[in-house]
Amino acid sequence: MNSCLYHGTLRHRRLAPKAHHFTYSVFMAWLDLDELDALPSVGVRRNRVAPAAFYDADYPLGTPLKARVL
């Protein structure tokens, strides 16, 4: 399986014109579009309510998402 989850830290620091900085946690998913139907085994649902879900309706236009991003 190629899909995976990433957790990391985002940091920003600026010294001028006024010193400013922040740090916060980030969480990202890398989804292999060929694996969408296999993802329920790891807790990601397709077109169903779940804590982590991927909805085809969020990507309209009648063309499969993979065809539009490649």
Coordinates of N, CA and C in Angstrom, one line a residue:
M1 N 0.9 -1.2 0.0 CA 0.0 0.0 0.0 C 0.9 1.2 0.0
N2 N 0.6 2.2 -0.9 CA 1.4 3.4 -1.0 C 0.8 4.6 -0.2
S3 N -0.5 4.5 0.1 CA -1.1 5.6 0.9 C -0.5 5.6 2.3
C4 N -0.3 6.9 2.9 CA 0.2 7.0 4.2 C -0.2 8.3 4.8
L5 N 0.1 8.4 6.1 CA -0.2 9.6 6.9 C 1.1 10.2 7.4
Y6 N 1.1 11.5 7.4 CA 2.3 12.3 7.8 C 1.9 13.2 9.0
H7 N 2.8 13.2 10.0 CA 2.6 14.2 11.1 C 3.9 15.0 11.2
G8 N 3.8 16.3 11.4 CA 5.0 17.0 11.4 C 4.8 18.4 12.2
T9 N 5.8 19.2 12.1 CA 5.7 20.5 12.7 C 6.0 21.6 11.7
L10 N 5.2 22.6 11.7 CA 5.4 23.8 10.8 C 5.9 24.9 11.7
R11 N 7.0 25.5 11.2 CA 7.6 26.6 12.0 C 7.8 27.8 11.0
H12 N 7.6 29.0 11.6 CA 7.9 30.2 10.9 C 8.6 31.2 11.8
R13 N 9.5 31.9 11.3 CA 10.2 33.0 12.1 C 10.5 34.1 11.2
R14 N 10.2 35.3 11.6 CA 10.5 36.6 10.9 C 11.2 37.5 11.9
L15 N 12.2 38.2 11.4 CA 13.0 39.1 12.3 C 12.7 40.6 12.0
A16 N 12.2 40.9 10.8 CA 11.9 42.3 10.4 C 10.7 42.3 9.6
P17 N 9.9 43.3 9.6 CA 10.1 44.6 10.3 C 9.8 44.4 11.8
K18 N 9.1 43.4 12.2 CA 8.9 43.1 13.6 C 9.1 41.6 13.9
A19 N 9.8 41.3 14.9 CA 10.0 39.9 15.2 C 8.7 39.1 15.4
H20 N 8.6 38.0 14.8 CA 7.4 37.2 14.9 C 7.7 35.7 14.7
H21 N 7.1 34.8 15.4 CA 7.3 33.4 15.1 C 6.1 32.6 15.6
F22 N 6.0 31.4 15.0 CA 5.0 30.4 15.5 C 5.4 29.0 15.1
T23 N 4.8 28.1 15.8 CA 5.1 26.7 15.6 C 3.8 25.9 15.8
Y24 N 3.4 25.0 14.9 CA 2.2 24.2 15.2 C 2.3 22.9 14.5
S25 N 1.5 21.9 14.9 CA 1.5 20.6 14.4 C 0.7 20.5 13.1
V26 N 1.1 19.7 12.2 CA 0.4 19.5 10.9 C 0.2 18.0 10.7
F27 N -0.9 17.7 10.1 CA -1.2 16.3 9.8 C -1.7 16.3 8.3
M28 N -1.1 15.4 7.5 CA -1.4 15.3 6.1 C -1.6 13.9 5.7
A29 N -2.4 13.6 4.7 CA -2.6 12.3 4.1 C -2.1 12.3 2.7
W30 N -1.4 11.2 2.4 CA -1.0 11.0 1.0 C -1.8 9.8 0.5
L31 N -2.8 10.0 -0.4 CA -3.7 9.0 -0.8 C -3.3 8.6 -2.3
D32 N -3.0 7.3 -2.4 CA -2.9 6.8 -3.8 C -4.3 6.6 -4.3
L33 N -4.6 7.3 -5.4 CA -6.0 7.2 -5.9 C -6.4 5.8 -6.4
D34 N -5.4 5.0 -6.7 CA -5.8 3.6 -7.1 C -6.1 2.8 -5.9
E35 N -5.9 3.3 -4.7 CA -6.1 2.5 -3.5 C -7.3 2.9 -2.7
L36 N -8.1 3.9 -3.2 CA -9.2 4.4 -2.5 C -10.2 3.3 -1.9
D37 N -10.5 2.3 -2.8 CA -11.4 1.3 -2.3 C -10.8 0.3 -1.3
A38 N -9.5 0.3 -1.2 CA -8.8 -0.6 -0.2 C -8.6 0.1 1.1
L39 N -8.8 1.4 1.2 CA -8.5 2.2 2.4 C -9.4 1.9 3.6
P40 N -10.6 1.4 3.5 CA -11.4 1.1 4.7 C -10.6 0.2 5.7
S41 N -9.7 -0.6 5.2 CA -9.0 -1.5 6.1 C -8.1 -0.7 7.0
V42 N -7.8 0.6 6.7 CA -7.0 1.4 7.6 C -7.8 2.6 8.1
G43 N -9.1 2.6 8.0 CA -10.0 3.6 8.6 C -10.4 4.8 7.7
V44 N -10.1 4.8 6.5 CA -10.5 5.9 5.5 C -11.6 5.3 4.7
R45 N -12.8 6.0 4.7 CA -13.9 5.5 4.0 C -14.1 6.3 2.7
R46 N -14.7 5.7 1.7 CA -15.0 6.4 0.4 C -16.5 6.6 0.3
N47 N -17.0 7.8 0.2 CA -18.4 8.2 0.1 C -19.2 7.7 1.3
R48 N -18.7 7.6 2.5 CA -19.4 7.2 3.7 C -18.9 8.0 4.8
V49 N -19.8 8.3 5.8 CA -19.4 9.0 7.0 C -18.4 8.3 7.8
A50 N -17.3 9.0 8.1 CA -16.2 8.4 8.9 C -15.3 9.5 9.4
P51 N -14.5 9.3 10.4 CA -13.6 10.3 10.9 C -12.7 10.8 9.8
A52 N -12.3 9.9 8.9 CA -11.5 10.2 7.7 C -12.3 9.7 6.5
A53 N -12.7 10.6 5.6 CA -13.5 10.2 4.5 C -13.1 10.9 3.2
F54 N -13.3 10.3 2.1 CA -13.0 10.8 0.8 C -14.3 10.8 0.0
Y55 N -14.9 11.9 -0.4 CA -16.1 11.9 -1.2 C -15.9 12.3 -2.6
D56 N -16.4 11.4 -3.5 CA -16.2 11.7 -4.9 C -17.0 13.0 -5.3
A57 N -18.1 13.3 -4.6 CA -18.9 14.5 -4.9 C -18.1 15.8 -4.7
D58 N -17.1 15.7 -3.9 CA -16.2 16.9 -3.6 C -15.4 17.3 -4.8
Y59 N -15.3 16.4 -5.8 CA -14.5 16.6 -7.0 C -15.4 16.4 -8.2
P60 N -16.4 17.3 -8.5 CA -17.3 17.2 -9.6 C -16.7 17.4 -10.9
L61 N -17.4 17.5 -11.9 CA -17.1 17.8 -13.3 C -17.2 16.5 -14.2
G62 N -17.6 15.4 -13.6 CA -17.8 14.2 -14.4 C -16.6 13.5 -14.8
T63 N -15.4 13.9 -14.5 CA -14.2 13.3 -14.8 C -13.6 12.7 -13.6
P64 N -13.1 11.4 -13.6 CA -12.5 10.9 -12.4 C -11.3 11.7 -12.0
L65 N -11.2 11.8 -10.6 CA -10.2 12.7 -10.1 C -8.8 12.4 -10.6
K66 N -8.5 11.1 -10.7 CA -7.1 10.7 -11.1 C -6.9 11.3 -12.6
A67 N -7.9 11.3 -13.4 CA -7.7 11.8 -14.8 C -7.4 13.3 -14.8
R68 N -8.0 14.0 -13.8 CA -7.8 15.4 -13.8 C -6.5 15.9 -13.1
V69 N -5.9 15.1 -12.3 CA -4.7 15.5 -11.6 C -3.5 15.0 -12.3
L70 N -3.6 14.1 -13.2 CA -2.4 13.6 -13.9 C -2.2 14.4 -15.2

